[in-house]
mmCIF file of C-alpha atoms in Angstrom:
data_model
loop_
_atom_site.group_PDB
_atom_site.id
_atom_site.type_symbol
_atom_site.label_atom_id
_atom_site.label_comp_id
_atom_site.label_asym_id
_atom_site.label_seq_id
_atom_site.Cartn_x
_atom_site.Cartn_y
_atom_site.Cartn_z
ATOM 1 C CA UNK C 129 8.404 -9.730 -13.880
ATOM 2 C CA UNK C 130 4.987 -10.202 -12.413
ATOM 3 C CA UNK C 131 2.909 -6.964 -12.060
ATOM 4 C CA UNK C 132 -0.619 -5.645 -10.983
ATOM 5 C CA UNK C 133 -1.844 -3.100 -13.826
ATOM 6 C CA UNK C 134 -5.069 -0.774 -13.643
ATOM 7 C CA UNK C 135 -7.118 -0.618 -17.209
ATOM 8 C CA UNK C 136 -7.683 3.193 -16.678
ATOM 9 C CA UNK C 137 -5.576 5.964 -14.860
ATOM 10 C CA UNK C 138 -8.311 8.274 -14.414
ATOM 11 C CA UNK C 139 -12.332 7.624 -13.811
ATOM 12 C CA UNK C 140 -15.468 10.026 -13.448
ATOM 13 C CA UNK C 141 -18.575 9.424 -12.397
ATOM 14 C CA UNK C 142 -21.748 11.426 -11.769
ATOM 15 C CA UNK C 143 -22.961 11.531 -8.099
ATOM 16 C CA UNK C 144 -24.976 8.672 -7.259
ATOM 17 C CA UNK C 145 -23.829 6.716 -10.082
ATOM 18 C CA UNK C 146 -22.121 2.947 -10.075
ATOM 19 C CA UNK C 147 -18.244 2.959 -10.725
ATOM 20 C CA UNK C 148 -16.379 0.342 -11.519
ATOM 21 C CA UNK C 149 -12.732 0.262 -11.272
ATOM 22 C CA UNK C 150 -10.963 -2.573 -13.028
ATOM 23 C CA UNK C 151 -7.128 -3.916 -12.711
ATOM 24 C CA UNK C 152 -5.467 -6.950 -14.276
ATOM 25 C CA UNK C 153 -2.949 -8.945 -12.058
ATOM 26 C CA UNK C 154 -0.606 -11.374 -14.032
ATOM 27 C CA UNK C 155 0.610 -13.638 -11.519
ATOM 28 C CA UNK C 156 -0.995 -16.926 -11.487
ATOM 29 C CA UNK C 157 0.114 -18.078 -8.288
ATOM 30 C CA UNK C 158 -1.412 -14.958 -6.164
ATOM 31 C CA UNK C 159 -4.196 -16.401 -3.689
ATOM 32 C CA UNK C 160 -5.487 -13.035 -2.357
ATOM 33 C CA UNK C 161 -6.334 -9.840 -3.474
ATOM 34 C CA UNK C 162 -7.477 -6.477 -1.895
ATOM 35 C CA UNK C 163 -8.683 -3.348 -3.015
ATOM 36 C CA UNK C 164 -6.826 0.127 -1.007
ATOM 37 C CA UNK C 165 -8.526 3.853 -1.034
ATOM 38 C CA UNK C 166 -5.998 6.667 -0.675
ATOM 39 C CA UNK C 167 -7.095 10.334 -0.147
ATOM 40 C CA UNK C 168 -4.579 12.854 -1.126
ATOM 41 C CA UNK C 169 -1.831 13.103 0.877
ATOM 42 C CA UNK C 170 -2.892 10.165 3.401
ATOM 43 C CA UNK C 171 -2.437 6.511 4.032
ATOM 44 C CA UNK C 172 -3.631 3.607 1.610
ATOM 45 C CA UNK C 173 -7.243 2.122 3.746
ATOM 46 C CA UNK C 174 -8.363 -0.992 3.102
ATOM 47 C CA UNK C 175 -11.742 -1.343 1.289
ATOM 48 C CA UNK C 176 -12.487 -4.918 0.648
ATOM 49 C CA UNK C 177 -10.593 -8.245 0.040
ATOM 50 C CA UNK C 178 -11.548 -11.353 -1.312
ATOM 51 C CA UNK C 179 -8.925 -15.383 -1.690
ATOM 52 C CA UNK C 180 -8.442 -16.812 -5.192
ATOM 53 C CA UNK C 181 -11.124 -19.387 -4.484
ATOM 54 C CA UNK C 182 -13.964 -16.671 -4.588
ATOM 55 C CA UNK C 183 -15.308 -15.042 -7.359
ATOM 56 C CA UNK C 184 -17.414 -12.432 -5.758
ATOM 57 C CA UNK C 185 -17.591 -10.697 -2.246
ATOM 58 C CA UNK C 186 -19.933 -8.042 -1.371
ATOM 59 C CA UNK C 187 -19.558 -4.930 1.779
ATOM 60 C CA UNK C 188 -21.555 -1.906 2.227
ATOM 61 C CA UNK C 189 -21.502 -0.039 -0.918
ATOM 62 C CA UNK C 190 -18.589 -1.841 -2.765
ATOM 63 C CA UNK C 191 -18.408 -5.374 -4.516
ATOM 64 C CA UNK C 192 -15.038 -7.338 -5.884
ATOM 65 C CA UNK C 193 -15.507 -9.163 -8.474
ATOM 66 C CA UNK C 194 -12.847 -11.603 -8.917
ATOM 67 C CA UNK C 195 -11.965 -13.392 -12.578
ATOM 68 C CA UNK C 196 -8.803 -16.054 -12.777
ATOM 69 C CA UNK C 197 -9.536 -17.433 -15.686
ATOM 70 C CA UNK C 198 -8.337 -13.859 -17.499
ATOM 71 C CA UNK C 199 -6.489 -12.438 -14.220
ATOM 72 C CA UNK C 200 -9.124 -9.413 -13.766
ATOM 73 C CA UNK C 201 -10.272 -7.846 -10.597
ATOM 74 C CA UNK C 202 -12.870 -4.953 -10.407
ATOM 75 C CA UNK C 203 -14.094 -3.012 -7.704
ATOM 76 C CA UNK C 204 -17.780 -1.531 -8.000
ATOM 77 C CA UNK C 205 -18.939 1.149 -5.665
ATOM 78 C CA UNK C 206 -22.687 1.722 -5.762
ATOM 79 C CA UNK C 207 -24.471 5.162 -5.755
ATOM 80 C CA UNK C 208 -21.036 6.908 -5.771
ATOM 81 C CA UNK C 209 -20.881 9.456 -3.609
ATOM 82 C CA UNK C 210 -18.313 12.525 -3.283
ATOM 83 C CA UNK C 211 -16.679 10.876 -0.716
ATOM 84 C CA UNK C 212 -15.420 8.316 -2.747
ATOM 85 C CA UNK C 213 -13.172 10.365 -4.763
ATOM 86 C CA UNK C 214 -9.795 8.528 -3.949
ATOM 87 C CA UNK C 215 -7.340 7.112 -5.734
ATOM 88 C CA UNK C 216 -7.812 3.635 -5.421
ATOM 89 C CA UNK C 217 -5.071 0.831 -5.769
ATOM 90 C CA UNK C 218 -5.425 -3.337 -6.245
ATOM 91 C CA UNK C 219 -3.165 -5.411 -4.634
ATOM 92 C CA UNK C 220 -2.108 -8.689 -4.615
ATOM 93 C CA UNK C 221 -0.496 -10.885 -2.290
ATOM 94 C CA UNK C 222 3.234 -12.146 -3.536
ATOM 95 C CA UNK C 223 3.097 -15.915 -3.720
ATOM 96 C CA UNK C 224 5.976 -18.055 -1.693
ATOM 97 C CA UNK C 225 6.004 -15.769 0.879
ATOM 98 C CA UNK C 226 6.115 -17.205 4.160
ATOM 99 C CA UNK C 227 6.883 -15.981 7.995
ATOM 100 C CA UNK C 228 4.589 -13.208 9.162
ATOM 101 C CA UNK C 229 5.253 -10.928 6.534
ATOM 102 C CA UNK C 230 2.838 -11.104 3.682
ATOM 103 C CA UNK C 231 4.597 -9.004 0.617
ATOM 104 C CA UNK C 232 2.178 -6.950 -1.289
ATOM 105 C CA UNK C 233 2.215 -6.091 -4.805
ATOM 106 C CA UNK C 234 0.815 -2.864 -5.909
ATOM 107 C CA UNK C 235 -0.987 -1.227 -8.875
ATOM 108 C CA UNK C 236 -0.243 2.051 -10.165
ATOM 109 C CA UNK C 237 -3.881 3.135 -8.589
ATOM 110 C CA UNK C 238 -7.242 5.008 -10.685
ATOM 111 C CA UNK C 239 -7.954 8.119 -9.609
ATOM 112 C CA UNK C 240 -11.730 8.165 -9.302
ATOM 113 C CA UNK C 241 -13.717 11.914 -9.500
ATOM 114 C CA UNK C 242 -17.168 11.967 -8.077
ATOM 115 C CA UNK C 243 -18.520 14.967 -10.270
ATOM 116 C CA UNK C 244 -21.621 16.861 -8.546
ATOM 117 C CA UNK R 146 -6.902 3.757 19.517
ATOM 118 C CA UNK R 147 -4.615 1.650 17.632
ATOM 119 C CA UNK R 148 -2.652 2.497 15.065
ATOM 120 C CA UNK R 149 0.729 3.626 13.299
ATOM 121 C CA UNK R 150 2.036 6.674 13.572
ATOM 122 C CA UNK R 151 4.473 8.303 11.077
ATOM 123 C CA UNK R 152 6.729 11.046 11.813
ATOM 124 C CA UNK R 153 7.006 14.089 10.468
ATOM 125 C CA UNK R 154 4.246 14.741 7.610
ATOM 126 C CA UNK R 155 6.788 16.356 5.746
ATOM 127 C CA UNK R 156 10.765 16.544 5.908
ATOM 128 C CA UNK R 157 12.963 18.314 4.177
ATOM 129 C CA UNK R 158 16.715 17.170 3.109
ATOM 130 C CA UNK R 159 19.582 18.712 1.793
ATOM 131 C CA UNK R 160 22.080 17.065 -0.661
ATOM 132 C CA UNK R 161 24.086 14.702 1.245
ATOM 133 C CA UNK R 162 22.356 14.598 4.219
ATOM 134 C CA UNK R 163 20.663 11.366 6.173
ATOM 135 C CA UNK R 164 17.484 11.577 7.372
ATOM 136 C CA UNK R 165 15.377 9.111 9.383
ATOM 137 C CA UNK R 166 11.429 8.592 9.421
ATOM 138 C CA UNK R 167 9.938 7.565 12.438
ATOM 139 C CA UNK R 168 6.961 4.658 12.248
ATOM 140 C CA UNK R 169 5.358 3.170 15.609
ATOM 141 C CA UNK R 170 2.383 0.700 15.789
ATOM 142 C CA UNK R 171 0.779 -0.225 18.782
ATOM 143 C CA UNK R 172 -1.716 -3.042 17.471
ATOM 144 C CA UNK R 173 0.737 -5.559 18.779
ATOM 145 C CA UNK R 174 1.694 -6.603 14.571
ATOM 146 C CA UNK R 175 4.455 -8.891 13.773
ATOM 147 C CA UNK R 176 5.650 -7.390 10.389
ATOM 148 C CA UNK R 177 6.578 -4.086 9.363
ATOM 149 C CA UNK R 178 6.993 -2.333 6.267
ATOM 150 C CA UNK R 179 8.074 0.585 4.553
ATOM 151 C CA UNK R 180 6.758 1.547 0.634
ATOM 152 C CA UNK R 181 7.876 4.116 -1.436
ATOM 153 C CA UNK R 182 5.122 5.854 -3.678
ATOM 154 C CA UNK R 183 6.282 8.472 -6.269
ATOM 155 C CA UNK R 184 3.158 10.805 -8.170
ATOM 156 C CA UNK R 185 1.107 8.604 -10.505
ATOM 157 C CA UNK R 186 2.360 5.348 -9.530
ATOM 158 C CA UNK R 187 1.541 2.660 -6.980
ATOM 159 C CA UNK R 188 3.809 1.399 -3.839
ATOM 160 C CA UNK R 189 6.817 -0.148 -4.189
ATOM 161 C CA UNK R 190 8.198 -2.160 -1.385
ATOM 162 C CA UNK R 191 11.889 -0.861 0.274
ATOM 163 C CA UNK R 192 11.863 -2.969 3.321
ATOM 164 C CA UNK R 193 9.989 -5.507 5.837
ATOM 165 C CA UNK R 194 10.698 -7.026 8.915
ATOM 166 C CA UNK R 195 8.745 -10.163 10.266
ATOM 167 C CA UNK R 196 10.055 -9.853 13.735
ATOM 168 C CA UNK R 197 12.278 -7.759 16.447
ATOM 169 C CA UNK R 198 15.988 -7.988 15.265
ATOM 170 C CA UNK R 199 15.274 -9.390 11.509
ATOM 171 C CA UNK R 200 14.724 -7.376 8.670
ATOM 172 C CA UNK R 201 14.870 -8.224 4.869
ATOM 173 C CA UNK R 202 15.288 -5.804 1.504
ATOM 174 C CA UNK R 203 12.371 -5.551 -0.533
ATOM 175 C CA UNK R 204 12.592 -4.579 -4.257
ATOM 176 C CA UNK R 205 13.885 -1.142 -4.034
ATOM 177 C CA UNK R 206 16.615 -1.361 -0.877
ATOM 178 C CA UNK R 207 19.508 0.593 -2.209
ATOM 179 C CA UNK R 208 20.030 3.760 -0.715
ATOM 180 C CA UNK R 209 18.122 3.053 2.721
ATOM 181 C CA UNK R 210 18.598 1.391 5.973
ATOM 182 C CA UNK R 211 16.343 0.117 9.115
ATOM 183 C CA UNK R 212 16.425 -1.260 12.113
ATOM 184 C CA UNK R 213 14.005 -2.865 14.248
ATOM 185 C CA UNK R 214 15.321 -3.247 17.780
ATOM 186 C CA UNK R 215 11.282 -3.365 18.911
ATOM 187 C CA UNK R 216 8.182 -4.937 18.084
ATOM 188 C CA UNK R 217 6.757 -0.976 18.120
ATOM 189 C CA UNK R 218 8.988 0.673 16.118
ATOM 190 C CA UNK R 219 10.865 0.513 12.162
ATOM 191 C CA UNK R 220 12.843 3.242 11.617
ATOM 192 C CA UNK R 221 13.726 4.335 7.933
ATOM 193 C CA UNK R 222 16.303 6.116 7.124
ATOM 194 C CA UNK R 223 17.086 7.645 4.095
ATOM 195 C CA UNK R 224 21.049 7.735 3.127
ATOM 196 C CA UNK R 225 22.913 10.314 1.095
ATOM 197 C CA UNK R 226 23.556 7.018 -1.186
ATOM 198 C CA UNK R 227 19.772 7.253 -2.222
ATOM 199 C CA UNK R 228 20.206 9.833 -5.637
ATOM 200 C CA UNK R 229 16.011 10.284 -5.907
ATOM 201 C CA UNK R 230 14.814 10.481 -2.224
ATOM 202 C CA UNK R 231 12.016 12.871 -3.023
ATOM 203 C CA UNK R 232 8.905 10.855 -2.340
ATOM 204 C CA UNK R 233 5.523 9.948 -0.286
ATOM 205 C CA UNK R 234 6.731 6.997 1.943
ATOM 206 C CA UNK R 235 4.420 4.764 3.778
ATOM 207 C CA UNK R 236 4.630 2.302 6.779
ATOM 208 C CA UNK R 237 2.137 -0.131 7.285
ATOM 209 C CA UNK R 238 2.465 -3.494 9.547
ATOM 210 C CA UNK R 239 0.256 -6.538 9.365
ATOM 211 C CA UNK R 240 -0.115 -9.858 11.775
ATOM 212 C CA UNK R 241 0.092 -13.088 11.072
ATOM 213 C CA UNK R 242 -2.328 -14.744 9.323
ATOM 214 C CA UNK R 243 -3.941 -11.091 7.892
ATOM 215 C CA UNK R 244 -2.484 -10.698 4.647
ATOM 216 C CA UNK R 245 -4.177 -7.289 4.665
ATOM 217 C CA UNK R 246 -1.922 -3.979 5.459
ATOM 218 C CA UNK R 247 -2.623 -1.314 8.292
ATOM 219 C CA UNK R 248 -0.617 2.344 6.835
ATOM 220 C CA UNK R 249 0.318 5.259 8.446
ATOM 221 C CA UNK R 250 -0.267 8.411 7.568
ATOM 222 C CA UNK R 251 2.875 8.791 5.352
ATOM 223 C CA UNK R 252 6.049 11.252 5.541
ATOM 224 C CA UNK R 253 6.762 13.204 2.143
ATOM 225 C CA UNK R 254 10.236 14.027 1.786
ATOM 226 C CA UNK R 255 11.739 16.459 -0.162
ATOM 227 C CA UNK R 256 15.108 17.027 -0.885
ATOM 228 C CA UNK R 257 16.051 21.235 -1.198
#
C-alpha cells in the first residue's frame, strides 16, 4: 500500500543550529504535501505546505524542500530554537479524492530535541 | 476565536463499555475527521464526513461509530467492539479547496 515514511525517528540539534527533517512519500500520484508540529500531548499545527509542481517554498524560519523525482520531502528549520522541540509529521494528500474532504496520509513523525 | 474543541482531555473506559468523544468547530468547515494516533506512530484515519448527514469509513473503521447531524459537530464514539481503544485521538476539519487540516486538542482514552 502507499505510505509516507520518516528517514529518522529521533533528531538533536544544538540551539541555534539548522535541522533538517527528512521523509520519503511513495505515492506518485500525491499533488500536495504539508509538514505538522505536535507538542506533547496536543494537536498536530500546521507548519508549511507546498503542491507537487514546486520544488521549494520558504516561511519564517522553516523551508520545504520538495524532490519527485526520488519522492523526498525535508523540512529545514533555521537557528533552531527550544521551542521547536516537537514531534513533527509529513503528510500527503491521498490522490482521487474528491468532495470536500481531502484524506491525509500520515508519517510516523521525528521527534526533534533542541539541546541547550 | 475559531477553532475545534475536543472533549474531555482524557477519558477513561472500562471493558465493555461505549464511550463517545465530543468534537465542535466553529470555522464554518465542510469536512470532518477523526485520527487515531497510538505512541511512536503517525495518524491513522477512522472516519470523515464531507457534509451534514454523510459520513464515510476511513482505513481503520471497525469498532467505532459517528454521526454528523450538524455542520458543528462529529461525534466519535468508541464501541465495546473496538478490542485496543487505548489511544490519543484527534479531530480536525478542513474546507473546501484547503487541503490543509485544522486539529483539536485531542482526547486520550484509556481503557481501566
Amino acid at each position: 500500500g502507499e505510505s509516507v515514511g520518516l528517514h529518522l525517528p529521533t533528531l538533536s540539534v544544538q540551539e541555534g543550529d539548522n535541522s533538517i527533517i527528512n521523509c520519503a512519500y511513495s505515492n506518485s500520484a500525491s499533488d500536495y504535501f504539508i509538514w505538522y508540529k505536535q507538542e506533547s500531548g496536543k494537536g498536530p499545527q500546521f507548519i508549511i505546505d507546498i503542491r507537487s509542481n514546486m520544488d521549494k517554498r520558504q516561511g519564517q524560519r522553516v523551508t520545504v524542500l520538495l524532490n519527485k523525482t526520488v519522492k523526498h520531502l525535508s523540512l529545514q528549520i533555521a537557528a533552531t530554537q527550544p521551542g521547536d522541540s516537537a514531534v513533527y509529521f509529513c503528510a500527503e494528500n491521498k490522490g482521487g479524492t474528491s468532495g470536500s474532504a481531502r484524506q491525509l496520509t500520515f508519517g510516523s513523525g521525528t521527534q526533534l530535541t533542541v539541546l541547550p | 476565536d475559531g477553532g475545534i474543541t475536543q472533549s474531555p482531555k482524557y477519558l477513561f473506559r472500562k471493558e465493555g463499555q461505549n464511550v463517545t468523544l465530543s468534537c465542535e468547530q466553529n470555522l464554518n468547515h465542510d469536512a470532518m475527521y477523526w485520527y487515531r494516533q497510538d505512541p511512536g506512530q503517525g495518524l491513522r484515519l477512522i472516519y470523515y464526513s464531507q457534509i451534514v448527514n454523510d459520513f464515510q469509513k476511513g482505513d481503520i473503521a471497525e469498532g467505532y461509530s459517528v454521526s454528523r447531524e450538524k455542520k458543528e459537530s462529529f461525534p466519535l464514539t468508541v464501541t465495546s467492539a473496538q478490542k485496543n481503544p487505548t489511544a490519543f485521538y484527534l479531530c480536525a476539519s478542513s474546507t473546501v479547496g484547503n487541503y490543509g487540516y485544522t486539529f483539536g486538542s485531542g482526547t486520550r482514552l484509556t481503557v481501566v
